[in-house]
Each structure stands twice: as C-alpha cells, then as structure tokens.
PDB file of C-alpha atoms in Angstrom:
ATOM      1  CA  MET A   1      61.898  91.981 329.617  1.00 47.00           C
ATOM      2  CA  ALA A   2      64.600  92.369 327.029  1.00 45.00           C
ATOM      3  CA  PRO A   3      63.576  89.225 325.085  1.00 49.00           C
ATOM      4  CA  LEU A   4      60.003  90.492 324.977  1.00 45.00           C
ATOM      5  CA  ILE A   5      61.187  93.807 323.400  1.00 42.00           C
ATOM      6  CA  GLN A   6      63.577  92.158 320.960  1.00 47.00           C
ATOM      7  CA  ARG A   7      60.854  89.894 319.504  1.00 51.00           C
ATOM      8  CA  PRO A   8      58.610  92.782 318.265  1.00 43.00           C
ATOM      9  CA  LEU A   9      61.688  94.529 316.927  1.00 43.00           C
ATOM     10  CA  ALA A  10      62.698  91.387 315.068  1.00 49.00           C
ATOM     11  CA  TRP A  11      59.208  90.996 313.618  1.00 46.00           C
ATOM     12  CA  LEU A  12      59.277  94.720 312.662  1.00 44.00           C
ATOM     13  CA  ALA A  13      62.778  94.536 311.152  1.00 46.00           C
ATOM     14  CA  ARG A  14      61.868  91.742 308.794  1.00 59.00           C
ATOM     15  CA  PRO A  15      59.245  93.635 306.767  1.00 48.00           C
ATOM     16  CA  VAL A  16      61.420  96.736 306.794  1.00 44.00           C
ATOM     17  CA  LEU A  17      64.343  94.777 305.414  1.00 48.00           C
ATOM     18  CA  ALA A  18      62.063  93.161 302.859  1.00 51.00           C
ATOM     19  CA  VAL A  19      60.830  96.523 301.656  1.00 44.00           C
ATOM     20  CA  VAL A  20      64.387  97.865 301.500  1.00 42.00           C
ATOM     21  CA  ALA A  21      65.501  94.788 299.554  1.00 48.00           C
ATOM     22  CA  ALA A  22      62.587  95.135 297.134  1.00 45.00           C
ATOM     23  CA  ILE A  23      63.358  98.802 296.551  1.00 41.00           C
ATOM     24  CA  ALA A  24      67.018  97.975 295.920  1.00 42.00           C
ATOM     25  CA  VAL A  25      66.113  95.233 293.472  1.00 40.00           C
ATOM     26  CA  LEU A  26      63.628  97.400 291.623  1.00 39.00           C
ATOM     27  CA  SER A  27      66.014 100.324 291.439  1.00 39.00           C
ATOM     28  CA  MET A  28      68.843  98.315 289.869  1.00 41.00           C
ATOM     29  CA  PRO A  29      67.423  98.334 286.268  1.00 40.00           C
ATOM     30  CA  ALA A  30      66.412 101.953 286.607  1.00 38.00           C
ATOM     31  CA  ALA A  31      69.954 103.117 287.263  1.00 37.00           C
ATOM     32  CA  PRO A  32      71.406 101.772 283.972  1.00 38.00           C
ATOM     33  CA  ALA A  33      68.377 103.078 282.083  1.00 38.00           C
ATOM     34  CA  SER A  34      68.844 106.516 283.582  1.00 39.00           C
ATOM     35  CA  ALA A  35      72.545 106.394 282.872  1.00 38.00           C
ATOM     36  CA  HIS A  36      71.867 105.352 279.265  1.00 39.00           C
ATOM     37  CA  LYS A  37      69.377 108.187 278.851  1.00 40.00           C
ATOM     38  CA  ASP A  38      71.919 110.712 280.143  1.00 45.00           C
ATOM     39  CA  HIS A  39      74.570 109.291 277.863  1.00 44.00           C
ATOM     40  CA  LYS A  40      72.219 109.475 274.884  1.00 46.00           C
ATOM     41  CA  ALA A  41      71.355 113.086 275.674  1.00 52.00           C
ATOM     42  CA  LYS A  42      75.034 113.964 275.934  1.00 52.00           C
ATOM     43  CA  GLN A  43      75.727 112.144 272.658  1.00 54.00           C
ATOM     44  CA  GLU A  44      72.947 114.025 270.854  1.00 61.00           C
ATOM     45  CA  ALA A  45      74.248 117.321 272.234  1.00 64.00           C
ATOM     46  CA  ALA A  46      77.737 116.462 271.020  1.00 62.00           C
ATOM     47  CA  GLN A  47      76.402 115.613 267.550  1.00 65.00           C
ATOM     48  CA  LEU A  48      74.482 118.878 267.399  1.00 67.00           C
ATOM     49  CA  GLU A  49      77.595 120.809 268.388  1.00 71.00           C
ATOM     50  CA  ALA A  50      79.594 118.990 265.709  1.00 67.00           C
ATOM     51  CA  GLN A  51      76.978 119.871 263.077  1.00 69.00           C
ATOM     52  CA  ARG A  52      77.133 123.536 264.069  1.00 67.00           C
ATOM     53  CA  ALA A  53      80.913 123.490 263.864  1.00 65.00           C
ATOM     54  CA  ALA A  54      80.756 121.862 260.428  1.00 63.00           C
ATOM     55  CA  ALA A  55      78.292 124.504 259.239  1.00 63.00           C
ATOM     56  CA  ALA A  56      80.627 127.206 260.490  1.00 62.00           C
ATOM     57  CA  ARG A  57      83.459 125.633 258.518  1.00 60.00           C
ATOM     58  CA  SER A  58      81.420 125.274 255.316  1.00 54.00           C
ATOM     59  CA  PRO A  59      83.173 125.805 251.919  1.00 50.00           C
ATOM     60  CA  GLN A  60      81.400 129.138 251.460  1.00 49.00           C
ATOM     61  CA  THR A  61      82.738 130.405 254.775  1.00 43.00           C
ATOM     62  CA  GLU A  62      86.212 129.126 254.015  1.00 45.00           C
ATOM     63  CA  THR A  63      86.073 130.728 250.562  1.00 45.00           C
ATOM     64  CA  THR A  64      84.982 133.988 252.105  1.00 44.00           C
ATOM     65  CA  ALA A  65      87.746 133.814 254.668  1.00 42.00           C
ATOM     66  CA  HIS A  66      90.570 132.714 252.383  1.00 45.00           C
ATOM     67  CA  ASP A  67      89.640 133.701 248.815  1.00 47.00           C
ATOM     68  CA  MET A  68      91.888 136.596 247.954  1.00 43.00           C
ATOM     69  CA  THR A  69      89.480 137.698 245.213  1.00 45.00           C
ATOM     70  CA  MET A  70      86.787 138.678 247.699  1.00 45.00           C
ATOM     71  CA  PRO A  71      86.172 142.431 248.230  1.00 45.00           C
ATOM     72  CA  GLY A  72      87.626 142.373 251.737  1.00 45.00           C
ATOM     73  CA  HIS A  73      90.914 140.997 250.446  1.00 42.00           C
ATOM     74  CA  ALA A  74      90.809 143.025 247.238  1.00 41.00           C
ATOM     75  CA  ALA A  75      91.371 146.115 249.314  1.00 41.00           C
ATOM     76  CA  VAL A  76      94.302 144.495 251.088  1.00 41.00           C
ATOM     77  CA  VAL A  77      96.207 143.151 248.115  1.00 41.00           C
ATOM     78  CA  PRO A  78      96.593 146.480 246.279  1.00 43.00           C
ATOM     79  CA  GLY A  79      97.740 148.042 249.524  1.00 42.00           C
ATOM     80  CA  MET A  80     100.337 145.342 249.976  1.00 39.00           C
ATOM     81  CA  VAL A  81     101.569 145.758 246.406  1.00 42.00           C
ATOM     82  CA  LYS A  82     101.573 149.501 246.738  1.00 45.00           C
ATOM     83  CA  ALA A  83     103.585 149.265 249.954  1.00 46.00           C
ATOM     84  CA  GLU A  84     106.260 147.346 248.098  1.00 51.00           C
ATOM     85  CA  ASP A  85     106.489 149.905 245.283  1.00 57.00           C
ATOM     86  CA  PRO A  86     109.286 152.463 245.552  1.00 53.00           C
ATOM     87  CA  PRO A  87     108.199 155.943 246.646  1.00 55.00           C
ATOM     88  CA  GLN A  88     107.164 158.200 243.772  1.00 76.00           C
ATOM     89  CA  GLY A  89     108.893 161.423 242.955  1.00 87.00           C
ATOM     90  CA  PHE A  90     107.438 164.856 243.572  1.00 89.00           C
ATOM     91  CA  ALA A  91     106.240 165.333 239.985  1.00 88.00           C
ATOM     92  CA  ALA A  92     104.456 161.955 239.882  1.00 87.00           C
ATOM     93  CA  ARG A  93     102.775 162.589 243.214  1.00 89.00           C
ATOM     94  CA  LEU A  94     101.731 166.078 242.093  1.00 90.00           C
ATOM     95  CA  LEU A  95     100.132 164.770 238.886  1.00 89.00           C
ATOM     96  CA  ASP A  96      98.352 162.029 240.819  1.00 89.00           C
ATOM     97  CA  TRP A  97      97.065 164.611 243.290  1.00 92.00           C
ATOM     98  CA  LEU A  98      95.808 166.890 240.513  1.00 91.00           C
ATOM     99  CA  GLY A  99      93.983 163.970 238.916  1.00 90.00           C
ATOM    100  CA  ARG A 100      91.919 163.552 242.060  1.00 92.00           C
ATOM    101  CA  PHE A 101      90.177 166.863 241.312  1.00 93.00           C
ATOM    102  CA  HIS A 102      88.461 165.323 238.287  1.00 93.00           C
ATOM    103  CA  PRO A 103      85.176 164.459 240.093  1.00 90.00           C
ATOM    104  CA  MET A 104      84.908 168.105 241.185  1.00 92.00           C
ATOM    105  CA  LEU A 105      85.978 169.824 237.962  1.00 93.00           C
ATOM    106  CA  VAL A 106      83.599 167.917 235.685  1.00 92.00           C
ATOM    107  CA  HIS A 107      80.624 169.606 237.308  1.00 93.00           C
ATOM    108  CA  PHE A 108      81.492 172.977 235.768  1.00 93.00           C
ATOM    109  CA  PRO A 109      81.057 172.072 232.073  1.00 92.00           C
ATOM    110  CA  ILE A 110      78.168 169.810 233.045  1.00 93.00           C
ATOM    111  CA  ALA A 111      76.398 172.846 234.468  1.00 94.00           C
ATOM    112  CA  PHE A 112      77.484 175.622 232.073  1.00 96.00           C
ATOM    113  CA  ILE A 113      76.915 173.918 228.715  1.00 96.00           C
ATOM    114  CA  PRO A 114      73.243 172.895 229.233  1.00 95.00           C
ATOM    115  CA  ALA A 115      72.581 176.277 230.867  1.00 95.00           C
ATOM    116  CA  ALA A 116      74.085 178.030 227.831  1.00 94.00           C
ATOM    117  CA  LEU A 117      71.881 175.951 225.531  1.00 95.00           C
ATOM    118  CA  PHE A 118      68.776 176.870 227.505  1.00 94.00           C
ATOM    119  CA  THR A 119      69.550 180.605 227.561  1.00 93.00           C
ATOM    120  CA  ALA A 120      70.471 180.597 223.861  1.00 92.00           C
ATOM    121  CA  ILE A 121      67.134 179.043 222.871  1.00 92.00           C
ATOM    122  CA  VAL A 122      64.982 181.123 225.215  1.00 92.00           C
ATOM    123  CA  GLY A 123      67.038 184.252 224.476  1.00 87.00           C
ATOM    124  CA  ARG A 124      65.791 184.263 220.884  1.00 87.00           C
ATOM    125  CA  ARG A 125      62.397 185.387 222.071  1.00 87.00           C
ATOM    126  CA  LYS A 126      63.225 186.931 225.437  1.00 85.00           C
ATOM    127  CA  PRO A 127      66.167 189.341 225.290  1.00 80.00           C
ATOM    128  CA  GLY A 128      66.653 189.119 229.058  1.00 80.00           C
ATOM    129  CA  PHE A 129      67.939 185.576 228.675  1.00 80.00           C
ATOM    130  CA  ALA A 130      70.348 186.499 225.865  1.00 81.00           C
ATOM    131  CA  LYS A 131      72.886 188.371 227.958  1.00 83.00           C
ATOM    132  CA  PRO A 132      74.402 185.440 229.901  1.00 90.00           C
ATOM    133  CA  VAL A 133      74.826 183.197 226.825  1.00 91.00           C
ATOM    134  CA  GLN A 134      78.321 184.415 225.968  1.00 92.00           C
ATOM    135  CA  PHE A 135      79.410 184.275 229.606  1.00 93.00           C
ATOM    136  CA  LEU A 136      78.170 180.697 230.027  1.00 95.00           C
ATOM    137  CA  VAL A 137      79.730 179.473 226.781  1.00 95.00           C
ATOM    138  CA  VAL A 138      83.096 181.116 227.481  1.00 95.00           C
ATOM    139  CA  THR A 139      83.129 179.846 231.075  1.00 95.00           C
ATOM    140  CA  ALA A 140      82.395 176.323 229.839  1.00 95.00           C
ATOM    141  CA  GLY A 141      85.249 176.679 227.348  1.00 95.00           C
ATOM    142  CA  VAL A 142      87.598 177.683 230.146  1.00 95.00           C
ATOM    143  CA  THR A 143      86.621 175.033 232.696  1.00 95.00           C
ATOM    144  CA  ALA A 144      86.151 172.052 230.344  1.00 94.00           C
ATOM    145  CA  PRO A 145      89.881 171.701 229.540  1.00 92.00           C
ATOM    146  CA  PHE A 146      90.709 171.414 233.239  1.00 94.00           C
ATOM    147  CA  ALA A 147      88.086 168.686 233.651  1.00 94.00           C
ATOM    148  CA  MET A 148      89.483 166.953 230.564  1.00 93.00           C
ATOM    149  CA  LEU A 149      93.115 167.115 231.694  1.00 93.00           C
ATOM    150  CA  SER A 150      92.307 166.004 235.237  1.00 92.00           C
ATOM    151  CA  GLY A 151      90.488 163.033 233.731  1.00 91.00           C
ATOM    152  CA  TRP A 152      93.633 162.032 231.837  1.00 91.00           C
ATOM    153  CA  LEU A 153      95.700 162.412 234.989  1.00 91.00           C
ATOM    154  CA  SER A 154      93.207 160.362 236.964  1.00 88.00           C
ATOM    155  CA  GLY A 155      92.884 157.567 234.396  1.00 83.00           C
ATOM    156  CA  GLY A 156      96.518 157.486 233.364  1.00 81.00           C
ATOM    157  CA  PHE A 157      98.074 157.368 229.918  1.00 80.00           C
ATOM    158  CA  ALA A 158      98.383 153.574 229.492  1.00 72.00           C
ATOM    159  CA  LEU A 159      95.837 153.471 226.685  1.00 72.00           C
ATOM    160  CA  GLY A 160      96.361 149.848 225.725  1.00 70.00           C
ATOM    161  CA  ALA A 161      95.623 148.613 229.264  1.00 64.00           C
ATOM    162  CA  ASP A 162      92.156 150.171 229.476  1.00 70.00           C
ATOM    163  CA  ASP A 163      88.873 148.426 228.709  1.00 84.00           C
ATOM    164  CA  TRP A 164      86.282 149.714 226.247  1.00 87.00           C
ATOM    165  CA  LEU A 165      84.328 151.495 228.985  1.00 88.00           C
ATOM    166  CA  THR A 166      87.302 153.493 230.184  1.00 88.00           C
ATOM    167  CA  GLN A 167      88.398 154.227 226.629  1.00 89.00           C
ATOM    168  CA  SER A 168      84.933 155.474 225.687  1.00 90.00           C
ATOM    169  CA  HIS A 169      84.743 157.684 228.764  1.00 91.00           C
ATOM    170  CA  ARG A 170      88.222 159.042 228.124  1.00 91.00           C
ATOM    171  CA  TRP A 171      87.806 159.949 224.462  1.00 92.00           C
ATOM    172  CA  LEU A 172      84.252 161.228 224.756  1.00 94.00           C
ATOM    173  CA  GLY A 173      85.375 163.500 227.578  1.00 93.00           C
ATOM    174  CA  THR A 174      88.257 164.680 225.414  1.00 94.00           C
ATOM    175  CA  GLY A 175      85.829 165.490 222.607  1.00 95.00           C
ATOM    176  CA  ILE A 176      83.576 167.422 224.980  1.00 95.00           C
ATOM    177  CA  GLY A 177      86.530 169.430 226.249  1.00 95.00           C
ATOM    178  CA  LEU A 178      87.754 170.315 222.745  1.00 96.00           C
ATOM    179  CA  GLY A 179      84.221 171.133 221.625  1.00 96.00           C
ATOM    180  CA  ALA A 180      83.704 173.450 224.601  1.00 96.00           C
ATOM    181  CA  ILE A 181      86.961 175.255 223.765  1.00 96.00           C
ATOM    182  CA  ALA A 182      85.859 175.707 220.158  1.00 96.00           C
ATOM    183  CA  LEU A 183      82.465 177.115 221.171  1.00 95.00           C
ATOM    184  CA  GLY A 184      84.099 179.438 223.704  1.00 94.00           C
ATOM    185  CA  VAL A 185      86.421 180.854 221.045  1.00 95.00           C
ATOM    186  CA  PHE A 186      83.477 181.210 218.661  1.00 94.00           C
ATOM    187  CA  ALA A 187      81.453 183.092 221.291  1.00 93.00           C
ATOM    188  CA  LEU A 188      84.336 185.505 221.913  1.00 91.00           C
ATOM    189  CA  ARG A 189      84.999 186.236 218.254  1.00 91.00           C
ATOM    190  CA  ARG A 190      81.374 186.444 217.147  1.00 89.00           C
ATOM    191  CA  PRO A 191      79.290 187.540 220.111  1.00 86.00           C
ATOM    192  CA  GLU A 192      76.437 188.592 217.810  1.00 84.00           C
ATOM    193  CA  GLN A 193      75.945 184.944 216.820  1.00 85.00           C
ATOM    194  CA  ASP A 194      75.840 183.505 220.323  1.00 82.00           C
ATOM    195  CA  ARG A 195      72.135 182.694 219.778  1.00 86.00           C
ATOM    196  CA  GLY A 196      72.550 181.613 216.187  1.00 89.00           C
ATOM    197  CA  THR A 197      71.845 178.220 214.697  1.00 91.00           C
ATOM    198  CA  ALA A 198      75.488 177.138 214.754  1.00 92.00           C
ATOM    199  CA  MET A 199      75.809 177.900 218.458  1.00 93.00           C
ATOM    200  CA  ILE A 200      72.567 176.114 219.345  1.00 94.00           C
ATOM    201  CA  ILE A 201      73.551 173.041 217.310  1.00 95.00           C
ATOM    202  CA  GLY A 202      76.996 172.952 218.910  1.00 95.00           C
ATOM    203  CA  LEU A 203      75.565 173.312 222.424  1.00 96.00           C
ATOM    204  CA  SER A 204      72.945 170.636 221.692  1.00 96.00           C
ATOM    205  CA  VAL A 205      75.608 168.179 220.561  1.00 97.00           C
ATOM    206  CA  LEU A 206      77.720 168.855 223.647  1.00 96.00           C
ATOM    207  CA  THR A 207      74.706 168.525 225.950  1.00 96.00           C
ATOM    208  CA  ALA A 208      73.811 165.155 224.434  1.00 97.00           C
ATOM    209  CA  ALA A 209      77.445 164.070 224.747  1.00 96.00           C
ATOM    210  CA  ILE A 210      77.436 165.103 228.408  1.00 95.00           C
ATOM    211  CA  LEU A 211      74.405 162.889 229.043  1.00 95.00           C
ATOM    212  CA  VAL A 212      76.153 159.922 227.442  1.00 95.00           C
ATOM    213  CA  GLN A 213      79.349 160.763 229.285  1.00 94.00           C
ATOM    214  CA  GLY A 214      77.420 160.779 232.547  1.00 92.00           C
ATOM    215  CA  TRP A 215      76.289 157.224 231.851  1.00 93.00           C
ATOM    216  CA  PHE A 216      79.880 156.136 231.192  1.00 92.00           C
ATOM    217  CA  GLY A 217      81.048 157.778 234.406  1.00 90.00           C
ATOM    218  CA  GLY A 218      78.301 156.096 236.399  1.00 91.00           C
ATOM    219  CA  ALA A 219      79.094 152.757 234.770  1.00 91.00           C
ATOM    220  CA  LEU A 220      82.748 153.045 235.801  1.00 88.00           C
ATOM    221  CA  VAL A 221      81.772 153.641 239.411  1.00 88.00           C
ATOM    222  CA  HIS A 222      78.575 151.597 239.852  1.00 90.00           C
ATOM    223  CA  GLY A 223      78.624 149.118 236.946  1.00 88.00           C
ATOM    224  CA  VAL A 224      77.019 149.065 233.509  1.00 88.00           C
ATOM    225  CA  ASP A 225      73.629 148.107 234.950  1.00 89.00           C
ATOM    226  CA  HIS A 226      73.407 151.085 237.316  1.00 89.00           C
ATOM    227  CA  LEU A 227      70.410 152.540 235.426  1.00 88.00           C
ATOM    228  CA  ASN A 228      68.535 149.295 234.917  1.00 88.00           C
ATOM    229  CA  TRP A 229      64.873 149.488 235.903  1.00 86.00           C
TER     230      TRP A 229
END
C-alpha cells in the first residue's frame, strides 16, 4: 500500500520541483536588476541632496552670511566699536541727547514760516488774516534757532568729515535759522510793515529754502533718489 502511495507522490513532486527550480532560475537575474535599480535611485537621491546643499552654500549666501558690509552686520560693527569706546562725560551725553530733538524741532519753522507767508499775502486784502502775521513770524524766529542748534548737535562739528549732502543740509538750515531770526526782529520793530513787500519777499525766500531743505533732509534719510518718479 505504501509503495502505491509513494509513486503518485513521486510523480507529483517532480513537476513541483521543476516549477520551483524554474522560478528560482528566472528570479536570479531579477534580483540584481532590482538591486541595481534601488542603488541607482539612492544614488540619484544623494546627488539631488548634494546639489541642494551646494545651492545653500552658494557664494551669494556665503557673502550674505560673512560680508561685514551687509546691512545686518553694519548694525553690529558700530555697536561693537561703540562698546569699546570709553564712556562719555555728562556734558557730551547731554549735548548728544539734545541733538536728538532735531527731527521734532524742525517742524515748527516749517509750519510757521509758510503760514506767515500765506497770511501776509492774503492779509493785504482781508484784514482778518493780517492779525496773526506778526505772531507767526516772531514764533518762527524763536523756534528756528532751536531747530538750527539741535541740527548742529545732531550732525556734529567735524565739518571736514561730512559729505556735500550733509554740508548742504547743515548750512542751508543755518541760513534758514538766521533768516527767521532776522524776520522776527523786523516784525517786532516794525509791526506796521508785517505785510509789506520786504516781509513777503523774505518769507518767500525762506519758504523756498525750506522746500529745498526738506529734499536734503529726505535725501539724508532715504537717499538722493527718494523723489524719483
């Protein structure tokens, strides 16, 4: 009985073994091909990662990170130099602090002088506008010197170290301050001529100078092309 069962099993085992052997033989080339494909994919991924790393370390990025002339470092270097400077005395710190009021003080003559020009012109025909002319001119003459002096304190007194833009802003502002003082004195001594031709000409010149001075101030802060179209 046993030999009869073993014969069918032997006949059945042969085709099974043949199929298994064929599958093994056919699968042998596929394994290296699959392994090569995986290796190629990994190699391409590694190359892509290397390209990304090289792009991150480009000269522009390195210049941005290490160039001490860039804006981010420009704010650090003065701070480092300033930290090494010896502490200033009370008088030097006080003058530096007073110079910081310049951006606020300049608005007074900027407002009063053109307003005085407007009221002086209109006041020739409308008496209601004539009354504040003397007040505006005198107030401009009082506030302009403070704006002028704070500008000197803010810009410093090292005249030879300044560029043409700073020099122009400095001396034009000085001229506006002196001119406002002169017109204020004139308005106090001759109030009856506060709407006269001399006063209107003087206020017109100062108003035009203020417009030019405003351009210089904007150029110092935002660059000379700040009003380009």
